[in-house]
PDB file of C-alpha atoms (C1' of nucleotides) in Angstrom:
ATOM      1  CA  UNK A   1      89.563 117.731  90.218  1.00  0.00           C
ATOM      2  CA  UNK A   2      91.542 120.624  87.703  1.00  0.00           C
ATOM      3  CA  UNK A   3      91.059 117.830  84.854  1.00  0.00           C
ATOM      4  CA  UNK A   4      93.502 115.365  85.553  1.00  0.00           C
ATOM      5  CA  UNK A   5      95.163 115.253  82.123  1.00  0.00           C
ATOM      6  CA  UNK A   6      97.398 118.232  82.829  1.00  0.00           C
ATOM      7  CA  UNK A   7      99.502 116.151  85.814  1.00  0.00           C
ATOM      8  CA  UNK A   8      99.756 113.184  83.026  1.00  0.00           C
ATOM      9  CA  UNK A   9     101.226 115.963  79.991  1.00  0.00           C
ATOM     10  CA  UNK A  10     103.216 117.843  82.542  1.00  0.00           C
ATOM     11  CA  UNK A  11     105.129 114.436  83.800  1.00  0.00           C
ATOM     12  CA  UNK A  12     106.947 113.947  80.667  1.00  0.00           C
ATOM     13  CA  UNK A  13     110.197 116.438  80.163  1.00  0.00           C
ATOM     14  CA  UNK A  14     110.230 116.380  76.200  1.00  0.00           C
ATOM     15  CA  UNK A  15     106.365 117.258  76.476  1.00  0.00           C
ATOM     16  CA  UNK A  16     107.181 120.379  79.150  1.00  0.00           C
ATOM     17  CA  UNK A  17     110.049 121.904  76.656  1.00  0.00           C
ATOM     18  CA  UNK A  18     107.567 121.886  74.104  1.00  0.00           C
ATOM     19  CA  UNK A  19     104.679 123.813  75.959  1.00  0.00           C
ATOM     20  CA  UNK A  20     107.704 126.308  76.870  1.00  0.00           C
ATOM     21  CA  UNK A  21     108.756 126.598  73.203  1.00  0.00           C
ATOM     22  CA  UNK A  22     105.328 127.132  72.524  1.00  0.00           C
ATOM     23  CA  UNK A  23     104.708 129.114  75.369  1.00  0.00           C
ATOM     24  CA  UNK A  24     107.241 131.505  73.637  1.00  0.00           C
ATOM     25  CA  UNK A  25     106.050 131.744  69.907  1.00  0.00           C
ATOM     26  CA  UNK A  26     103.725 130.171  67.501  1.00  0.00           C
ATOM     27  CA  UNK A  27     105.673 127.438  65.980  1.00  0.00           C
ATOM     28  CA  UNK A  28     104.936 124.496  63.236  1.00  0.00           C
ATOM     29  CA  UNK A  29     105.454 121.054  63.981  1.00  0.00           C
ATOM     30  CA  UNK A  30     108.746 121.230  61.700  1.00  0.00           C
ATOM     31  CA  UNK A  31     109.977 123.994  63.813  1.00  0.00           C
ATOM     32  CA  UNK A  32     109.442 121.845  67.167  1.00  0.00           C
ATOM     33  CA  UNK A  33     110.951 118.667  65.475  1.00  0.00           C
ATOM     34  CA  UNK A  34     113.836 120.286  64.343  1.00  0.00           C
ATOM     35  CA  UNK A  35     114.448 121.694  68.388  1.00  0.00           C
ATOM     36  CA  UNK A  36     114.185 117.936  69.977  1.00  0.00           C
ATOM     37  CA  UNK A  37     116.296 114.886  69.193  1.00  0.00           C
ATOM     38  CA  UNK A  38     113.342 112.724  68.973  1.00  0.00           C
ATOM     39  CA  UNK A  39     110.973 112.075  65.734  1.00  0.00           C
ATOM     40  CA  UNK A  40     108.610 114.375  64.057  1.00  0.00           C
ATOM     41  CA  UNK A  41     105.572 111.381  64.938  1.00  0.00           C
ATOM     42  CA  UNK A  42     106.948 111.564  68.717  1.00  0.00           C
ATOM     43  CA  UNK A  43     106.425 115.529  68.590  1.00  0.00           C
ATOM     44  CA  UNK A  44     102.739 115.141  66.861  1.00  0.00           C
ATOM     45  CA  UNK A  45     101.824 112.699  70.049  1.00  0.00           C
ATOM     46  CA  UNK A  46     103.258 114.878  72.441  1.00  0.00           C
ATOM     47  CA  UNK A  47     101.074 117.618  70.771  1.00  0.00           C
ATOM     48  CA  UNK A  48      98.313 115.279  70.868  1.00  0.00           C
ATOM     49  CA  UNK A  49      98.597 114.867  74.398  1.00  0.00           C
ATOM     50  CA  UNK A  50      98.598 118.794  75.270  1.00  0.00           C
ATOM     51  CA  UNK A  51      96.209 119.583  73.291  1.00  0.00           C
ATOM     52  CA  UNK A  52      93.843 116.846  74.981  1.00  0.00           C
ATOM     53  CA  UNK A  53      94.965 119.095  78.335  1.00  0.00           C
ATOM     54  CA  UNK A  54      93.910 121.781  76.942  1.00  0.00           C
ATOM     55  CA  UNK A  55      97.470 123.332  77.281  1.00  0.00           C
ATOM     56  CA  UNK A  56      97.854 124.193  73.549  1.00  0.00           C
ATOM     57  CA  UNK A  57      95.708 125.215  70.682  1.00  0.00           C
ATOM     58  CA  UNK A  58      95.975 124.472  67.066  1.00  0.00           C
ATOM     59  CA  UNK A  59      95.638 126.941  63.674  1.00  0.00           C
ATOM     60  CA  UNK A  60      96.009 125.009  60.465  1.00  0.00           C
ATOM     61  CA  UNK A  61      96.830 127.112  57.369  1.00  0.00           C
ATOM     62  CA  UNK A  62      97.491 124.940  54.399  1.00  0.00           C
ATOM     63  CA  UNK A  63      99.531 121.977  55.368  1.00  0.00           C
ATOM     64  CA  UNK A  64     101.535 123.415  58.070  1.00  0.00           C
ATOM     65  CA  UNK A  65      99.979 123.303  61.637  1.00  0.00           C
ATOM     66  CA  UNK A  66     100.595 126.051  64.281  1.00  0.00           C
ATOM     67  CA  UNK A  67     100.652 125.667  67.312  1.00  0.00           C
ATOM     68  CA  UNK A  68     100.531 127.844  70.353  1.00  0.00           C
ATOM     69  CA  UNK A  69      99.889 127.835  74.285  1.00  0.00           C
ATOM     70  CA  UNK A  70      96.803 127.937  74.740  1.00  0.00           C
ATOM     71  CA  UNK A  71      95.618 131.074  77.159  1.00  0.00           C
ATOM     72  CA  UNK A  72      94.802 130.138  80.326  1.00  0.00           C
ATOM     73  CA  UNK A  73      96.584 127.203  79.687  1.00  0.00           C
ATOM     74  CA  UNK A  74      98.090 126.342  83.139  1.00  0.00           C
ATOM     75  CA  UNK A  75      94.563 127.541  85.162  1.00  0.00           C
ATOM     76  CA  UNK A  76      93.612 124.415  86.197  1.00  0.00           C
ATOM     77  CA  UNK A  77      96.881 123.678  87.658  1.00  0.00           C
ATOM     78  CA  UNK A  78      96.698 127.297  89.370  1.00  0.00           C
ATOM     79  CA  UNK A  79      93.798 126.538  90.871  1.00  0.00           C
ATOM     80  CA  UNK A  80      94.928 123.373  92.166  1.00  0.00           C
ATOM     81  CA  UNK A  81      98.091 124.591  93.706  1.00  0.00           C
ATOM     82  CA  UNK A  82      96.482 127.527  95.427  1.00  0.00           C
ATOM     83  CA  UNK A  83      93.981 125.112  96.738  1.00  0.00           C
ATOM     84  CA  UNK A  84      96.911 123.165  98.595  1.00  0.00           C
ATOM     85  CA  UNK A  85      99.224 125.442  99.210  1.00  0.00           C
ATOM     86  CA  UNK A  86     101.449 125.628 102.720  1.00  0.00           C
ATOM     87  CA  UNK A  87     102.466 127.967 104.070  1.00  0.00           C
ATOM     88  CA  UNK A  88     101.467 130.930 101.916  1.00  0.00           C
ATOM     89  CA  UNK A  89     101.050 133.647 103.992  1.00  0.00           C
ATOM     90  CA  UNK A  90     104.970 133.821 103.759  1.00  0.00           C
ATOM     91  CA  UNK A  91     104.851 134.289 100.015  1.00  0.00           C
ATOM     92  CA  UNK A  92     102.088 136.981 100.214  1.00  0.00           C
ATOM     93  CA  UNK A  93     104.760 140.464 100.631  1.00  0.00           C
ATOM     94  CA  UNK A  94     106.308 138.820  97.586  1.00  0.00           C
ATOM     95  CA  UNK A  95     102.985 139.224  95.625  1.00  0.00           C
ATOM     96  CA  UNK A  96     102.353 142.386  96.931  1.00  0.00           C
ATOM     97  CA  UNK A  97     106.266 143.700  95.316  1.00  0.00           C
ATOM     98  CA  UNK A  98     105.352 142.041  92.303  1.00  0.00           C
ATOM     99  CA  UNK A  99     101.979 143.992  91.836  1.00  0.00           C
ATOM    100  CA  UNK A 100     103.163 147.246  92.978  1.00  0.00           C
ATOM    101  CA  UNK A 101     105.648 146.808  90.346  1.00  0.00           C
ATOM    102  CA  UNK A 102     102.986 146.239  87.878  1.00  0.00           C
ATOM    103  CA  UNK A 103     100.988 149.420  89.019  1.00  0.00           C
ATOM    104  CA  UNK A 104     104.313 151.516  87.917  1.00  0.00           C
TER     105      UNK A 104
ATOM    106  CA  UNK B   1     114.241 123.554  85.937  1.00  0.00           C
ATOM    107  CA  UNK B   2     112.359 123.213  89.218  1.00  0.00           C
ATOM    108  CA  UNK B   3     112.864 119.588  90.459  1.00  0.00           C
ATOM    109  CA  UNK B   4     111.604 117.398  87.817  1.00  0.00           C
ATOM    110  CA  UNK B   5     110.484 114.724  90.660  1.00  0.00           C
ATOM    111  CA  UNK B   6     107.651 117.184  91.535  1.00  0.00           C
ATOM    112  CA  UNK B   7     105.647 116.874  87.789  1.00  0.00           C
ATOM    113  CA  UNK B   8     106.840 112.939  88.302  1.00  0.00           C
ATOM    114  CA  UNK B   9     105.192 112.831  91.793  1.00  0.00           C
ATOM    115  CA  UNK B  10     102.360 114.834  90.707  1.00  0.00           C
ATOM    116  CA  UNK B  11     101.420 112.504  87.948  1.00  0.00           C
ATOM    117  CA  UNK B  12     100.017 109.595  89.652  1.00  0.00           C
ATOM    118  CA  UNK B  13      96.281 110.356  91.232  1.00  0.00           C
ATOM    119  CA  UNK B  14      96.451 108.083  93.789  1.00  0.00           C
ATOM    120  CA  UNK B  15      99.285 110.232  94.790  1.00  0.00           C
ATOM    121  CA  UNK B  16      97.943 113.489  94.796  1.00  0.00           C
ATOM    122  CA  UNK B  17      95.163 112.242  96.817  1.00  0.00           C
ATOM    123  CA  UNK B  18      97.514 110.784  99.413  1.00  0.00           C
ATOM    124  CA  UNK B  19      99.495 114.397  99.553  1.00  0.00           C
ATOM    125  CA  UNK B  20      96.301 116.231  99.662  1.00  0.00           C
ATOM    126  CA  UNK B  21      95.158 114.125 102.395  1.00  0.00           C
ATOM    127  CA  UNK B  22      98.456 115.075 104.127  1.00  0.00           C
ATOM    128  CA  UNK B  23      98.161 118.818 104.145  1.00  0.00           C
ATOM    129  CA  UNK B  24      95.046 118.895 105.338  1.00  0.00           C
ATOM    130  CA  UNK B  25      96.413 116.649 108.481  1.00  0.00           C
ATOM    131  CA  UNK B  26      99.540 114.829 109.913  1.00  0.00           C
ATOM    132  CA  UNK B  27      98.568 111.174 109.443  1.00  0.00           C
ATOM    133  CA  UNK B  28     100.808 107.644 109.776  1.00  0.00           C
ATOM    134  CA  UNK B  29     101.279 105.121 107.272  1.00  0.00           C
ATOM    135  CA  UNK B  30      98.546 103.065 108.801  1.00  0.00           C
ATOM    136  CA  UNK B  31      95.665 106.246 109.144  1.00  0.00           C
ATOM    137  CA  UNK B  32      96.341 106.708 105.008  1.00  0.00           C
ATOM    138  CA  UNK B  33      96.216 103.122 104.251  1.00  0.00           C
ATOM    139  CA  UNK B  34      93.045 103.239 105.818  1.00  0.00           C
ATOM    140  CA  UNK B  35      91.510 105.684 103.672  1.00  0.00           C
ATOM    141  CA  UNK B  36      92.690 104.559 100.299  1.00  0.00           C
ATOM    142  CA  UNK B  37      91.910 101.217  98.278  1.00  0.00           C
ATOM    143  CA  UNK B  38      95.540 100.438  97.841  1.00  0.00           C
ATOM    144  CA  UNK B  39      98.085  98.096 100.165  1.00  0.00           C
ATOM    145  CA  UNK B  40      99.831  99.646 102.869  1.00  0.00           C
ATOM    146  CA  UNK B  41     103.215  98.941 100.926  1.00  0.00           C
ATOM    147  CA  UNK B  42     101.859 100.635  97.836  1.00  0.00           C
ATOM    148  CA  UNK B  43     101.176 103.743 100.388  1.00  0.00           C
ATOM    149  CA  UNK B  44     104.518 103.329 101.417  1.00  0.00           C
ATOM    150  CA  UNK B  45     106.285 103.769  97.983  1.00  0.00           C
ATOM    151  CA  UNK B  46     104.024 106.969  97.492  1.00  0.00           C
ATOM    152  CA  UNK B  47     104.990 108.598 100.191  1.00  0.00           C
ATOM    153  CA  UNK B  48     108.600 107.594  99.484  1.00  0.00           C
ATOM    154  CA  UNK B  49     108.160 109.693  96.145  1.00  0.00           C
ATOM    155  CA  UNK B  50     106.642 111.933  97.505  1.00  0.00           C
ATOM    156  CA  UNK B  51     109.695 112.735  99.863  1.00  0.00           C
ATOM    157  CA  UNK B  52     111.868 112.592  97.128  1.00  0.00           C
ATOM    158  CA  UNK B  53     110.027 115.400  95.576  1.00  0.00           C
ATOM    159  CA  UNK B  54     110.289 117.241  98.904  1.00  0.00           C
ATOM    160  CA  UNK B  55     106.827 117.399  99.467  1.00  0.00           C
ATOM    161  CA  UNK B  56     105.946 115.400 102.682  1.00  0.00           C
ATOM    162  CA  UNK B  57     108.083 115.570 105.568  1.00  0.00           C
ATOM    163  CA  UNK B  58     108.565 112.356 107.947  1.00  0.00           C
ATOM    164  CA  UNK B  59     108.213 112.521 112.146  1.00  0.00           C
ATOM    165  CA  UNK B  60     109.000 108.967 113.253  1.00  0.00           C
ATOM    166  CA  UNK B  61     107.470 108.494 116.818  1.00  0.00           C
ATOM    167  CA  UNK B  62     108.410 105.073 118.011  1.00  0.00           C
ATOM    168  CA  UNK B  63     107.111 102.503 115.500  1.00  0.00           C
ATOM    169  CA  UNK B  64     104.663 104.953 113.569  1.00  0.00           C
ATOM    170  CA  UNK B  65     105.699 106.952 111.433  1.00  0.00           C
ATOM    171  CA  UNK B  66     103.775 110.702 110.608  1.00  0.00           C
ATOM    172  CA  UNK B  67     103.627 112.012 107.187  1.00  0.00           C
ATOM    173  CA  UNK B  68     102.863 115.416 106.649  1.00  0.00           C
ATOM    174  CA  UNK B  69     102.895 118.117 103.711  1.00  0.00           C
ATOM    175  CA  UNK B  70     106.440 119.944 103.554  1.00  0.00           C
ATOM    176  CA  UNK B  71     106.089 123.862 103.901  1.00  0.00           C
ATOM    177  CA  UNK B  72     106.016 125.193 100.723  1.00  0.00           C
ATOM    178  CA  UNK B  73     105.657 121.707  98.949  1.00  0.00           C
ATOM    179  CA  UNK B  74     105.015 123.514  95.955  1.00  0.00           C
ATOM    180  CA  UNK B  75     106.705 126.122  95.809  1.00  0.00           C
ATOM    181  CA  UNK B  76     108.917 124.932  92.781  1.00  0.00           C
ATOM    182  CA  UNK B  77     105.458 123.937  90.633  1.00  0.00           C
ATOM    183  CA  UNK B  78     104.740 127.767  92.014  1.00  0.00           C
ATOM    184  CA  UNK B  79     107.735 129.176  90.584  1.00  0.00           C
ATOM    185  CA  UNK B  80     107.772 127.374  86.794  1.00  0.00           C
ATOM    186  CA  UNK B  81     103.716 127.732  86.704  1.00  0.00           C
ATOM    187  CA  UNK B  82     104.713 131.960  86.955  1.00  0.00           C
ATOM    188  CA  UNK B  83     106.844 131.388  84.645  1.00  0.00           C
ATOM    189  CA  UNK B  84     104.992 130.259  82.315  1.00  0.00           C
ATOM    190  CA  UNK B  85     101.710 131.279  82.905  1.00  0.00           C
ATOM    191  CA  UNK B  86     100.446 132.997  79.503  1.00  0.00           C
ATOM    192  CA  UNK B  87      97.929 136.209  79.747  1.00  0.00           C
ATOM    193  CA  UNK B  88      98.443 136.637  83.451  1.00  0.00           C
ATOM    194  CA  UNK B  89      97.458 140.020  83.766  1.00  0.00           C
ATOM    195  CA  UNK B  90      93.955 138.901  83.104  1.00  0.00           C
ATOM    196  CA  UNK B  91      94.042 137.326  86.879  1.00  0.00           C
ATOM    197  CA  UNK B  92      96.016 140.168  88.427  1.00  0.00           C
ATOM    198  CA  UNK B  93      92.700 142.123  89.880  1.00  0.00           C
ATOM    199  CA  UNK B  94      91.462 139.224  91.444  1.00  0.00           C
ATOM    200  CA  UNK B  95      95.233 138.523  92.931  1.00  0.00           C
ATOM    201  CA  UNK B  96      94.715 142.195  94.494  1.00  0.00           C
ATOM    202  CA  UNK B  97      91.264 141.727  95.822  1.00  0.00           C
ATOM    203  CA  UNK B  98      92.462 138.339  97.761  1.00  0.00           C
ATOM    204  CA  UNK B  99      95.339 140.581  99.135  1.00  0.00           C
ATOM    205  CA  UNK B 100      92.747 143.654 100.280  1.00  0.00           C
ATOM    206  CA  UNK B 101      91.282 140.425 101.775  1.00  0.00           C
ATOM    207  CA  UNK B 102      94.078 139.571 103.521  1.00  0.00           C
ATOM    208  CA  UNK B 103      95.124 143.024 105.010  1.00  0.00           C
ATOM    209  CA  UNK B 104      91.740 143.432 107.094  1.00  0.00           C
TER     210      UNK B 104
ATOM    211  C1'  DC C   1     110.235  86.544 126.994  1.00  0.00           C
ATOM    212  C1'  DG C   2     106.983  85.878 122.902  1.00  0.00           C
ATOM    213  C1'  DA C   3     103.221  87.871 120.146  1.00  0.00           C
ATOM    214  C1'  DA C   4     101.455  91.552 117.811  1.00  0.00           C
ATOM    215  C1'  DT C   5     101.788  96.017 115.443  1.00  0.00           C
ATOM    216  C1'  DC C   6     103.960  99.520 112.310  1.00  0.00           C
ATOM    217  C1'  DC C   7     106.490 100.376 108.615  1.00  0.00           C
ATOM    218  C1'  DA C   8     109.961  99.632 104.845  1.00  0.00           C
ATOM    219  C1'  DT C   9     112.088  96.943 101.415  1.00  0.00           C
ATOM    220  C1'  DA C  10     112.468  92.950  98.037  1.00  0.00           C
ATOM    221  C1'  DA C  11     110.897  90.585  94.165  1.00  0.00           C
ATOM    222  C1'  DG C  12     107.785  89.728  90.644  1.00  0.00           C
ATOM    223  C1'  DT C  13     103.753  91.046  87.490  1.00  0.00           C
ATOM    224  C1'  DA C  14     101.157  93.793  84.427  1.00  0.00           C
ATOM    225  C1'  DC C  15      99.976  97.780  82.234  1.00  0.00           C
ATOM    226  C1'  DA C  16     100.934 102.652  80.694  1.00  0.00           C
ATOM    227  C1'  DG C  17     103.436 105.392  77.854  1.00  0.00           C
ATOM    228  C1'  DA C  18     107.417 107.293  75.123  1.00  0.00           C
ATOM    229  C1'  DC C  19     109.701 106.080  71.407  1.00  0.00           C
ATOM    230  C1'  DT C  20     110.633 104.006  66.729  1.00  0.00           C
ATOM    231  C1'  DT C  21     109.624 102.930  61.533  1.00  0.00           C
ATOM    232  C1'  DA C  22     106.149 102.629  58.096  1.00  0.00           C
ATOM    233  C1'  DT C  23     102.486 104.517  55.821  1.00  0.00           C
ATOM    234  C1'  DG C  24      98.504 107.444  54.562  1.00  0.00           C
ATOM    235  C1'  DT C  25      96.337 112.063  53.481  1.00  0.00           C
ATOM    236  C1'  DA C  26      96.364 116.583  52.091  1.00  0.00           C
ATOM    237  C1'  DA C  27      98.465 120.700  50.273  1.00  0.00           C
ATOM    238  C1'  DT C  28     102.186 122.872  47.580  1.00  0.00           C
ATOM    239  C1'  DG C  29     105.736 123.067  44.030  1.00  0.00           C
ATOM    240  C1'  DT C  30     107.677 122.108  39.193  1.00  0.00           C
TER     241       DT C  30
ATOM    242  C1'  DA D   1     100.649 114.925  36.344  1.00  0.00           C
ATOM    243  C1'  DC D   2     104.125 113.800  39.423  1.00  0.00           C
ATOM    244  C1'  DA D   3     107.210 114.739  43.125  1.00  0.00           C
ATOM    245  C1'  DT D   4     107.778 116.856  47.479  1.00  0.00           C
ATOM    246  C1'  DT D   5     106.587 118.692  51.806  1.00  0.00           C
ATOM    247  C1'  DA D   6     103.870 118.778  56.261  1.00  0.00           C
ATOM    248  C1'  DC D   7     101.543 116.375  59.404  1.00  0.00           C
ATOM    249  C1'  DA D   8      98.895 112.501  61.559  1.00  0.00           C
ATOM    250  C1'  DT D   9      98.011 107.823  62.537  1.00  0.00           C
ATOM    251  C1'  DA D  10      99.166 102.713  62.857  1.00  0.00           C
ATOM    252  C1'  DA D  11     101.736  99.139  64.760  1.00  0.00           C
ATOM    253  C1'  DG D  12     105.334  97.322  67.322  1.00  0.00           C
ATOM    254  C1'  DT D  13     109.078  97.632  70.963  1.00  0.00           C
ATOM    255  C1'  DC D  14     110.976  98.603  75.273  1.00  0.00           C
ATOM    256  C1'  DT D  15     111.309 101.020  79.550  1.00  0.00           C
ATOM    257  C1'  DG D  16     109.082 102.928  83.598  1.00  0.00           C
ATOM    258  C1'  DT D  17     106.064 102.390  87.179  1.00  0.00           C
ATOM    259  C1'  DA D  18     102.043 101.183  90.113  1.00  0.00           C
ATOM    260  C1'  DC D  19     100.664  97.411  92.092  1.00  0.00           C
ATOM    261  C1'  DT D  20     100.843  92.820  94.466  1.00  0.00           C
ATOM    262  C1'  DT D  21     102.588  89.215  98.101  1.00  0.00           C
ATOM    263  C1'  DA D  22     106.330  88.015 101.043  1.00  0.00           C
ATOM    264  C1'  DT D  23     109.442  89.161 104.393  1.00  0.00           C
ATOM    265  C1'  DG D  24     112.412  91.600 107.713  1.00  0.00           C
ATOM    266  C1'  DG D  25     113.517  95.145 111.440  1.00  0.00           C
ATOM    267  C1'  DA D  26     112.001  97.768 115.049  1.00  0.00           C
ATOM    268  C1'  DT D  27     108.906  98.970 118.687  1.00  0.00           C
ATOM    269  C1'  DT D  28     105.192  98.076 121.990  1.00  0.00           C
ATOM    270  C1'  DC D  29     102.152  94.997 124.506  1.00  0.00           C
ATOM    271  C1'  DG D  30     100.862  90.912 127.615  1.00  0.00           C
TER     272       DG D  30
END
DNA sequence: CGAATCCATAAGTACAGACTTATGTAATGT
DNA sequence: ACATTACATAAGTCTGTACTTATGGATTCG
């Protein structure tokens, strides 16, 4: 029920190295295109299709468009792995590491 | 990095539904067909993806056949959606409460 | 034994989607 | 004003894939 369009714009490898690029820094369109080996048009659809997830957002200043990961952009897909999760008790002294850490 | 099959396996709704279904309960081939508006061969190339991704695991018991979530299915969607997660901190006081939870 | 059941695989169809080139719109540069 | 740059959209192609029906192998039942 996490909107199903995230499963669709995850499936596609090109569209996932984009999120990560953008999950990194703000970048243009030009910036992404010149990081793939596929067309500038093929990067604006993949964008297209992210954004429609709700896994990116947009800022247009002039003619350039940034883009960005959204915040909370993978929430959905949280919720829905914690929801049908196995096992995950055994992963819980993990967490607990990890947040002690962060309390440092 | 983590197993592309799993974002491939996760695409397809019909799919999900079937590996929900399984790790809520160890069903055969013929209990899932049941339960979904598909063939039982379609059902049978799901699951076969699904195993690929290393998601289900397969008990064979005579002629039936019983599907079940793998432990820690998702433990590879786990691992890139930390990765990538952007402003997790925001979620990390809830994380602890669930763990307080957990310890009583 | 033969019939029925359970499941997987084969083969074919139809649609989704990832890409291309071509083009249009809007902003910037000279 | 005209050319150039940045991006989006249109239209067409081609591959992937989700489904179907048909069939085969293996097990259980009568």
């Amino acid at each position: 029920m996490p909107e199903p369009d995230i499963f669709r714009a995850l499936a596609d490898p090109t569209r996932r190295a984009v999120f990560e690029r953008l999950s990194a820094a703000e970048l243009t369109v030009s910036d992404l295109t010149r990081g793939f080996a596929v067309s500038q048009p093929a990067i604006s659809q993949h964008l297209s299709v992210l954004k429609g997830a709700g896994m990116v957002a947009e800022r247009r200043q002039g003619r350039q468009a940034w883009y960005r990961a959204a915040p909370g952009a993978l929430e959905g897909l949280e919720a829905w792995v914690t929801r049908y999760r196995s096992f995950w008790p055994e992963r819980v002294e993990a967490l607990k590491d990890v947040l002690k850490e962060m309390g440092e």
